[in-house]
């Protein structure tokens, strides 16, 4: 459960700040390895993944460019 939560948090950070994980090699490596897991990769590439992350008061709807 902890890995899934960490991945979800890092994925949100990546979506909002695309270059942010490049500064943290081990976190970027963890994110990439978790995303490559067979079931996770299948879901991420399925088209079922939500494109909107959240509503931000100052910018409106925040979309994930990778979704």
Short mmCIF file of C-alpha atoms in Angstrom, two decimals:
data_model
loop_
_atom_site.label_atom_id
_atom_site.label_comp_id
_atom_site.label_asym_id
_atom_site.label_seq_id
_atom_site.Cartn_x
_atom_site.Cartn_y
_atom_site.Cartn_z
CA UNK A 1 0.00 0.00 0.00
CA UNK A 2 2.84 2.39 0.81
CA UNK A 3 4.41 1.98 -2.64
CA UNK A 4 1.07 2.69 -4.33
CA UNK A 5 0.57 5.83 -2.27
CA UNK A 6 4.11 7.04 -2.94
CA UNK A 7 3.66 6.40 -6.67
CA UNK A 8 0.34 8.29 -6.74
CA UNK A 9 1.88 11.27 -4.97
CA UNK A 10 4.93 11.31 -7.24
CA UNK A 11 2.72 10.92 -10.30
CA UNK A 12 0.68 13.97 -9.26
CA UNK A 13 3.88 15.96 -8.75
CA UNK A 14 5.17 14.82 -12.16
CA UNK A 15 1.92 15.83 -13.84
CA UNK A 16 1.90 19.31 -12.33
CA UNK A 17 5.64 19.94 -12.52
CA UNK A 18 6.98 17.75 -15.37
CA UNK A 19 10.69 18.35 -14.75
CA UNK A 20 10.57 18.08 -10.97
CA UNK A 21 11.46 14.38 -10.64
CA UNK A 22 14.61 14.77 -12.73
CA UNK A 23 16.19 16.53 -9.75
CA UNK A 24 15.62 13.49 -7.55
CA UNK A 25 17.13 10.47 -9.27
CA UNK A 26 16.05 7.79 -6.83
CA UNK A 27 12.46 9.04 -6.72
CA UNK A 28 12.37 9.26 -10.51
CA UNK A 29 13.74 5.71 -10.71
CA UNK A 30 11.12 4.45 -8.23
CA UNK A 31 8.35 6.19 -10.21
CA UNK A 32 9.54 4.71 -13.51
CA UNK A 33 9.93 1.19 -12.09
CA UNK A 34 6.50 1.25 -10.45
CA UNK A 35 4.89 2.60 -13.65
CA UNK A 36 6.52 -0.25 -15.59
CA UNK A 37 4.82 -2.96 -13.51
CA UNK A 38 2.63 -5.02 -15.80
CA UNK A 39 -0.76 -4.16 -14.29
CA UNK A 40 0.13 -0.52 -13.61
CA UNK A 41 1.51 -0.01 -17.13
CA UNK A 42 -1.60 -1.60 -18.62
CA UNK A 43 -3.82 0.80 -16.66
CA UNK A 44 -1.69 3.87 -17.43
CA UNK A 45 -1.92 3.08 -21.15
CA UNK A 46 -5.57 2.01 -21.15
CA UNK A 47 -7.26 5.37 -21.65
CA UNK A 48 -9.22 4.83 -18.41
CA UNK A 49 -6.90 7.05 -16.44
CA UNK A 50 -8.49 10.39 -15.45
CA UNK A 51 -7.06 13.34 -17.34
CA UNK A 52 -8.00 15.89 -14.68
CA UNK A 53 -6.04 15.89 -11.45
CA UNK A 54 -7.81 18.61 -9.50
CA UNK A 55 -9.44 21.99 -9.58
CA UNK A 56 -7.05 24.75 -8.60
CA UNK A 57 -8.61 28.06 -7.63
CA UNK A 58 -6.03 30.20 -9.39
CA UNK A 59 -5.57 28.14 -12.59
CA UNK A 60 -8.78 26.14 -12.98
CA UNK A 61 -8.72 22.51 -13.98
CA UNK A 62 -5.26 20.90 -13.83
CA UNK A 63 -4.78 18.26 -16.55
CA UNK A 64 -2.16 15.54 -16.72
CA UNK A 65 -0.38 15.83 -20.08
CA UNK A 66 0.63 12.14 -19.88
CA UNK A 67 -2.92 10.86 -19.38
#
